[in-house]
Coordinates of C-alpha atoms and ligand atoms in Angstrom, one line a residue:
M1 CA 87.3 116.2 113.2
R2 CA 88.1 117.7 109.7
I3 CA 90.7 115.5 108.1
S4 CA 92.4 116.2 104.7
V5 CA 94.3 114.0 102.4
V6 CA 96.4 115.9 99.8
K7 CA 98.0 114.8 96.5
E8 CA 101.7 114.1 97.0
I9 CA 103.7 116.5 94.9
K10 CA 107.2 115.4 95.7
P11 CA 108.7 114.1 92.5
Q12 CA 108.3 110.3 92.0
E13 CA 105.9 110.0 95.0
T14 CA 103.0 107.8 94.0
R15 CA 101.5 106.8 97.3
V16 CA 98.6 108.6 99.0
G17 CA 98.1 109.1 102.7
L18 CA 94.8 107.2 103.1
T19 CA 92.9 104.5 101.1
P20 CA 89.2 104.8 100.4
A21 CA 88.7 102.1 103.0
G22 CA 90.4 104.4 105.5
V23 CA 88.0 107.2 104.5
T24 CA 85.0 104.9 105.1
D25 CA 86.3 104.0 108.6
L26 CA 86.8 107.7 109.6
V27 CA 83.4 108.8 108.2
Q28 CA 81.7 106.0 110.1
H29 CA 83.3 107.4 113.2
G30 CA 81.6 110.7 112.5
H31 CA 84.5 112.6 110.9
E32 CA 84.6 114.8 107.8
V33 CA 87.2 113.7 105.2
F34 CA 88.4 116.0 102.4
V35 CA 90.5 114.5 99.6
E36 CA 92.3 116.6 97.0
R37 CA 91.2 115.7 93.5
G38 CA 93.5 113.2 91.9
A39 CA 95.2 112.3 95.2
G40 CA 94.8 108.6 94.7
D41 CA 95.4 108.4 90.9
A42 CA 99.0 107.1 91.1
S43 CA 97.9 104.4 93.6
A44 CA 95.0 103.4 91.3
Y45 CA 92.4 104.9 93.6
S46 CA 90.0 107.1 91.6
D47 CA 88.2 110.2 92.8
A48 CA 85.0 108.2 92.4
D49 CA 86.4 105.6 94.9
Y50 CA 86.9 108.3 97.5
V51 CA 83.5 109.8 96.9
A52 CA 81.9 106.4 97.2
A53 CA 83.8 106.0 100.5
G54 CA 82.3 109.2 101.8
A55 CA 85.0 111.8 101.2
R56 CA 84.4 115.3 99.7
L57 CA 86.7 116.2 96.8
V58 CA 88.4 119.6 97.0
D59 CA 91.3 121.5 95.5
Q60 CA 94.8 121.7 97.1
D61 CA 94.2 125.1 98.9
T62 CA 90.9 123.9 100.3
A63 CA 92.3 120.6 101.5
W64 CA 95.0 122.4 103.5
A65 CA 92.7 125.2 104.7
N66 CA 89.9 122.8 105.9
A67 CA 92.3 120.4 107.7
E68 CA 92.6 120.1 111.5
L69 CA 94.5 117.0 110.8
L70 CA 96.4 116.6 107.5
L71 CA 97.5 113.2 106.3
K72 CA 100.4 112.9 103.9
V73 CA 102.9 110.3 102.9
K74 CA 106.1 112.4 102.4
E75 CA 107.2 115.6 104.2
P76 CA 105.9 118.9 102.9
I77 CA 108.2 120.3 100.2
A78 CA 109.1 124.0 99.9
S79 CA 106.1 125.0 97.8
E80 CA 103.8 123.6 100.6
Y81 CA 105.4 125.5 103.5
R82 CA 103.0 128.4 102.9
F83 CA 100.1 126.1 104.1
L84 CA 101.7 125.5 107.5
R85 CA 99.9 127.2 110.4
P86 CA 99.5 126.8 114.2
D87 CA 96.1 125.2 114.3
L88 CA 97.2 122.4 112.0
T89 CA 98.5 118.9 112.8
I90 CA 100.5 117.1 110.1
F91 CA 100.9 113.3 110.2
A92 CA 103.5 112.1 107.6
Y93 CA 107.0 110.8 107.2
L94 CA 109.0 113.9 108.1
H95 CA 112.7 112.7 108.6
L96 CA 113.5 116.1 110.1
A97 CA 117.0 115.3 111.4
A98 CA 118.1 115.4 107.7
N99 CA 116.0 118.4 106.7
R100 CA 116.8 121.8 108.3
P101 CA 114.5 123.9 106.0
L102 CA 111.4 122.0 106.9
T103 CA 112.3 121.9 110.6
E104 CA 112.6 125.7 110.5
A105 CA 109.3 126.1 108.6
L106 CA 107.4 123.9 111.1
V107 CA 109.0 125.7 114.1
E108 CA 108.2 129.1 112.7
A109 CA 104.6 128.2 111.7
G110 CA 103.9 126.6 115.1
T111 CA 102.5 123.5 113.4
F112 CA 102.0 120.3 115.4
A113 CA 104.2 117.8 113.5
I114 CA 104.0 114.1 114.1
G115 CA 106.5 111.9 112.1
Y116 CA 105.4 108.4 111.2
E117 CA 109.1 107.4 111.5
T118 CA 109.4 108.1 115.2
V119 CA 106.1 106.7 116.5
Q120 CA 107.4 103.9 118.7
D121 CA 105.8 101.0 120.5
D122 CA 107.2 97.9 122.2
T123 CA 107.7 96.3 118.8
G124 CA 109.8 99.1 117.5
L125 CA 108.8 101.7 114.9
P126 CA 105.4 100.4 113.7
L127 CA 104.8 103.1 111.0
L128 CA 108.3 102.7 109.5
T129 CA 108.3 98.9 109.5
P130 CA 106.0 98.2 106.6
M131 CA 107.8 100.6 104.3
S132 CA 111.1 99.2 105.4
E133 CA 109.9 95.7 104.7
I134 CA 108.9 96.8 101.2
A135 CA 112.2 98.8 100.6
G136 CA 114.2 95.8 101.8
R137 CA 112.5 93.5 99.3
L138 CA 113.0 96.1 96.6
A139 CA 116.7 96.4 97.4
A140 CA 117.0 92.7 96.4
H141 CA 115.2 93.5 93.1
A142 CA 117.5 96.5 92.5
A143 CA 120.6 94.2 93.2
A144 CA 119.3 91.7 90.7
T145 CA 118.6 94.3 88.1
Y146 CA 121.7 96.4 88.4
L147 CA 124.1 93.5 88.3
M148 CA 122.9 92.8 84.8
S149 CA 125.1 94.1 82.0
Q150 CA 122.3 96.0 80.1
F151 CA 121.8 98.0 83.3
G152 CA 125.5 98.9 83.6
G153 CA 126.4 96.0 85.8
P154 CA 129.2 93.4 85.6
G155 CA 126.8 90.8 84.1
L156 CA 126.2 88.7 87.1
L157 CA 123.1 86.7 87.8
L158 CA 122.3 87.2 91.5
G159 CA 121.6 83.5 92.1
G160 CA 124.4 82.2 89.9
A161 CA 123.7 79.1 87.9
P162 CA 124.2 75.3 88.5
G163 CA 128.0 75.0 88.9
V164 CA 128.5 78.8 88.9
A165 CA 128.9 80.8 92.1
P166 CA 126.1 83.2 93.0
A167 CA 126.7 86.9 93.7
R168 CA 127.7 88.0 97.2
V169 CA 125.4 90.4 98.9
L170 CA 126.6 92.2 102.0
I171 CA 123.8 93.8 104.1
I172 CA 124.8 96.3 106.8
G173 CA 122.0 96.6 109.4
G174 CA 119.8 93.6 110.1
G175 CA 116.5 95.4 111.0
A176 CA 113.3 95.4 108.9
V177 CA 115.1 96.6 105.7
G178 CA 118.1 94.3 106.1
T179 CA 116.1 91.2 107.0
N180 CA 113.7 91.6 104.1
A181 CA 116.6 92.3 101.7
A182 CA 118.3 89.2 103.0
F183 CA 115.2 87.0 102.7
L184 CA 114.6 88.0 99.1
A185 CA 118.3 88.0 98.0
R186 CA 118.7 84.6 99.6
G187 CA 115.5 83.4 98.0
M188 CA 116.9 84.3 94.6
G189 CA 120.0 82.3 95.4
A190 CA 122.5 84.9 96.4
E191 CA 125.2 84.3 99.1
V192 CA 124.1 86.8 101.8
T193 CA 125.9 88.2 104.8
V194 CA 124.2 90.5 107.3
L195 CA 126.2 92.7 109.7
D196 CA 124.7 94.3 112.8
T197 CA 126.0 95.8 116.0
S198 CA 123.2 94.6 118.3
A199 CA 124.0 91.2 119.9
K200 CA 120.3 90.7 120.6
R201 CA 119.4 91.3 117.0
I202 CA 122.2 89.0 115.8
R203 CA 120.9 86.2 117.9
Q204 CA 117.3 86.7 116.5
L205 CA 118.7 86.7 112.9
D206 CA 120.9 83.7 113.5
A207 CA 117.9 81.7 114.7
M208 CA 115.6 83.0 112.0
F209 CA 117.9 82.2 109.0
E210 CA 119.1 78.9 110.4
G211 CA 122.4 79.1 108.6
R212 CA 121.1 80.1 105.2
V213 CA 122.5 83.6 105.7
R214 CA 125.8 84.5 107.5
V215 CA 125.0 86.8 110.4
L216 CA 128.1 88.6 111.8
M217 CA 128.8 91.2 114.5
S218 CA 130.1 94.2 112.7
D219 CA 133.5 95.6 113.8
P220 CA 136.0 97.5 111.6
H221 CA 137.9 94.3 110.6
V222 CA 134.9 92.3 109.8
L223 CA 133.4 95.2 107.8
E224 CA 136.6 95.5 105.7
D225 CA 136.9 91.8 105.0
E226 CA 133.3 91.6 103.9
L227 CA 133.5 94.7 101.7
R228 CA 136.4 93.1 99.8
Q229 CA 134.3 90.1 98.9
A230 CA 131.0 91.8 98.1
D231 CA 129.3 92.2 94.7
V232 CA 126.5 94.3 96.3
V233 CA 126.6 96.3 99.5
V234 CA 123.2 97.3 101.0
G235 CA 123.1 100.1 103.6
A236 CA 120.3 99.4 106.0
V237 CA 121.3 100.9 109.3
L238 CA 119.1 103.1 111.5
V239 CA 119.5 104.9 114.8
P240 CA 115.9 106.1 115.4
G241 CA 115.3 109.8 114.8
R242 CA 118.9 110.5 113.9
A243 CA 121.0 110.9 110.8
A244 CA 122.3 107.5 109.7
P245 CA 125.7 106.5 110.9
K246 CA 128.2 106.6 108.0
V247 CA 129.3 103.0 108.3
V248 CA 131.1 102.9 104.9
R249 CA 133.6 105.7 104.7
R250 CA 135.1 107.1 101.5
E251 CA 138.4 105.4 102.2
H252 CA 136.5 102.0 102.3
L253 CA 135.6 102.3 98.7
G254 CA 139.1 101.3 97.6
L255 CA 138.5 97.9 99.2
L256 CA 135.6 97.2 96.9
R257 CA 135.6 95.5 93.5
P258 CA 135.5 98.3 90.9
D259 CA 132.2 96.9 89.5
A260 CA 130.5 96.5 93.0
L261 CA 127.1 98.0 93.4
L262 CA 126.3 100.1 96.5
I263 CA 122.6 100.3 97.4
D264 CA 122.0 102.9 100.2
V265 CA 118.5 102.3 101.5
A266 CA 119.3 104.5 104.5
I267 CA 119.6 107.5 102.2
D268 CA 116.4 109.0 103.6
Q269 CA 118.2 109.4 106.9
G270 CA 121.3 110.9 105.2
G271 CA 122.8 107.6 104.0
A272 CA 124.9 104.8 105.5
F273 CA 127.8 105.4 103.0
E274 CA 129.7 108.7 103.3
T275 CA 129.7 109.1 99.5
S276 CA 126.0 108.6 98.9
R277 CA 123.8 111.3 97.3
P278 CA 120.0 110.9 97.0
T279 CA 118.7 109.7 93.6
T280 CA 115.2 109.1 92.2
Y281 CA 113.7 106.4 90.1
E282 CA 114.2 108.6 87.0
D283 CA 118.0 108.3 87.4
P284 CA 118.6 105.8 90.2
I285 CA 122.3 105.3 89.9
V286 CA 125.0 107.9 90.5
V287 CA 128.7 107.0 90.0
I288 CA 130.9 108.4 92.8
D289 CA 134.6 107.7 93.1
G290 CA 134.1 105.2 90.2
L291 CA 131.5 103.1 92.0
R292 CA 127.8 102.8 91.2
H293 CA 125.6 104.1 94.1
Y294 CA 121.9 103.3 94.0
C295 CA 120.3 105.8 96.5
V296 CA 116.6 106.1 95.8
A297 CA 115.2 107.9 98.7
N298 CA 111.6 106.7 98.4
M299 CA 111.9 103.1 97.1
P300 CA 108.3 102.0 98.1
S301 CA 106.9 104.5 95.7
A302 CA 107.6 102.0 92.9
V303 CA 104.9 99.8 94.2
P304 CA 102.2 102.2 95.3
H305 CA 99.4 99.6 95.3
T306 CA 101.2 97.6 97.9
S307 CA 102.7 100.5 99.8
T308 CA 99.6 102.7 100.2
R309 CA 97.6 99.8 101.6
A310 CA 100.5 98.8 103.9
L311 CA 100.7 102.3 105.1
T312 CA 97.0 102.9 105.9
S313 CA 96.9 99.5 107.6
V314 CA 99.2 100.8 110.2
T315 CA 98.4 104.5 110.4
L316 CA 94.6 104.3 110.6
A317 CA 94.4 103.3 114.3
Y318 CA 96.4 106.4 115.3
V319 CA 94.4 108.6 112.9
R320 CA 91.2 107.4 114.4
E321 CA 92.5 107.9 117.9
M322 CA 93.5 111.5 117.2
A323 CA 90.2 112.2 115.3
D324 CA 88.0 110.7 118.1
R325 CA 89.8 112.2 121.1
G326 CA 91.5 115.3 119.7
V327 CA 95.2 115.4 118.9
A328 CA 96.5 116.7 122.2
A329 CA 94.4 114.2 124.2
A330 CA 95.4 111.3 122.0
V331 CA 99.1 112.2 122.4
A332 CA 98.7 112.5 126.1
A333 CA 97.0 109.1 126.4
D334 CA 99.3 107.2 124.0
A335 CA 103.0 107.0 124.6
S336 CA 103.6 105.5 121.1
L337 CA 102.0 108.4 119.5
A338 CA 103.7 110.9 121.8
A339 CA 107.0 109.5 120.6
G340 CA 106.0 110.6 117.1
V341 CA 105.7 114.3 118.1
N342 CA 108.7 116.1 116.5
V343 CA 107.7 119.7 116.6
R344 CA 105.0 121.3 118.8
D345 CA 104.1 124.9 119.7
G346 CA 107.1 126.3 117.9
A347 CA 109.7 124.1 119.5
I348 CA 111.5 120.9 118.5
V349 CA 110.5 118.2 121.0
Y350 CA 112.1 115.1 119.5
P351 CA 115.6 114.6 121.0
G352 CA 117.3 113.4 117.8
V353 CA 116.1 116.4 115.8
A354 CA 116.9 118.8 118.6
E355 CA 120.5 117.4 118.6
A356 CA 120.7 117.8 114.8
F357 CA 119.8 121.5 115.1
P358 CA 121.0 122.8 118.5
D359 CA 120.5 126.4 117.4
L360 CA 116.7 126.0 116.8
P361 CA 114.1 126.4 119.6
Ligands
NAD1 P1 115.7 99.0 111.9 O1 115.8 99.8 113.1 O2 114.7 97.9 111.8 O3 117.1 98.3 111.7 C1 118.3 99.0 111.7 C2 119.4 98.1 112.1 O4 120.6 98.7 112.0 C3 119.3 97.6 113.6 O5 119.2 96.2 113.7 C4 120.5 98.2 114.2 O6 121.0 97.3 115.3 C5 121.4 98.2 113.0 N1 122.6 99.2 113.2 C6 122.6 100.4 113.7 N2 123.8 100.9 113.6 C7 124.6 100.0 113.0 C8 126.0 100.0 112.6 N3 126.8 101.0 112.8 N4 126.4 98.8 111.9 C9 125.6 97.8 111.7 N5 124.3 97.8 112.0 C10 123.8 98.9 112.7 O7 115.6 100.0 110.7 P2 114.9 99.7 109.3 O8 113.5 99.9 109.4 O9 115.5 98.5 108.7 O10 115.5 101.0 108.4 C11 116.8 101.0 107.9 C12 117.0 102.3 107.1 O11 116.3 102.2 105.9 C13 116.6 103.5 107.8 O12 117.5 104.6 107.6 C14 115.3 103.9 107.1 O13 115.0 105.3 107.2 C15 115.6 103.5 105.7 N6 114.5 103.3 104.8 C16 114.6 103.8 103.6 C17 113.6 103.6 102.6 C18 113.8 104.1 101.2 O14 112.9 104.1 100.5 N7 115.0 104.5 100.8 C19 112.4 103.0 103.0 C20 112.3 102.5 104.3 C21 113.3 102.7 105.2

């Protein structure tokens, strides 16, 4: 199969869809791999690394035109819509439920679109998990940084000091993001509470943290009590394939300390806080209703060395399956991959996206 890897052009995106080691694997399986010049630069993979791995270097137009299967990290942005066509499969993070223009473009072009974020196996969402783990750990870094006064914070050390209370971190959603944020924040000495709505997940977290983190079933009263005490609130909820539930409403903001920090990791699915607006690493904080919101939509792009390798390590098996068998046959044979199909033959096939846009085919 002809497989292309393009340079990410979404602002601040520093990852790339395949490592040179991934190229070697696919070439050894008899496939042709085209890599856009400079695609790996921001992840510290040079063009020479890709050539040595067996890829052919091409320009952007050729990479898209040659591809039967196109590997990306983030969803195509408006300037890339012109490359969409019916005999093309895109494998990338798409997050369509929060992106009507791209959903329309994929439907109109008849492109076969498989979203990393909805591929599902019996462990959950295997292609979202590594990035969530990284984003969760980075949320603890962001909390530590933006509590400091020179970054506009109240001048709190996350872990406190001997004899001085640590900061209180409230994490809403105890999945991959929430657990990793809790591990790192707790590791830095913060007092951490995790809220979730799944009794099963709460039991797992309770056993995992052995009392080092408070784990509570979320209900409206618990949420309000915890918001009043928090120095940092991390939004880490997910309902797969859907826009994030707005757990913290505008009227909740009045319960918070005026110098509290809101970190909305779920912003890529529309945000867990009603007031959130997406930000970037260039200007990560936005003040809304007097409260600082940190809403960087692609947090793992700050650590592209780590993130690119983590991504290829989980996508490669699916890419190989599609390349070896053909996309349609691979999807038919693998229920996990089939769950990733969002748009096919000019129609939305993923239920959460169809519900978000009931007027589209
Ligand atoms: P996950 O499925 O592992 O965990 C989500 C958790 O939220 C689950 O335990 C679920 O029970 C819980 N939950 C759902 N509704 C809830 C509610 N109303 N109140 C409390 N808990 C609730 O998901 P994840 O992988 O941890 O991802 C969390 C979010 O982070 C997603 O929106 C994901 O898209 C986003 N994310 C963002 C970035 C970024 O760079 N900003 C990176 C990775 C993931």
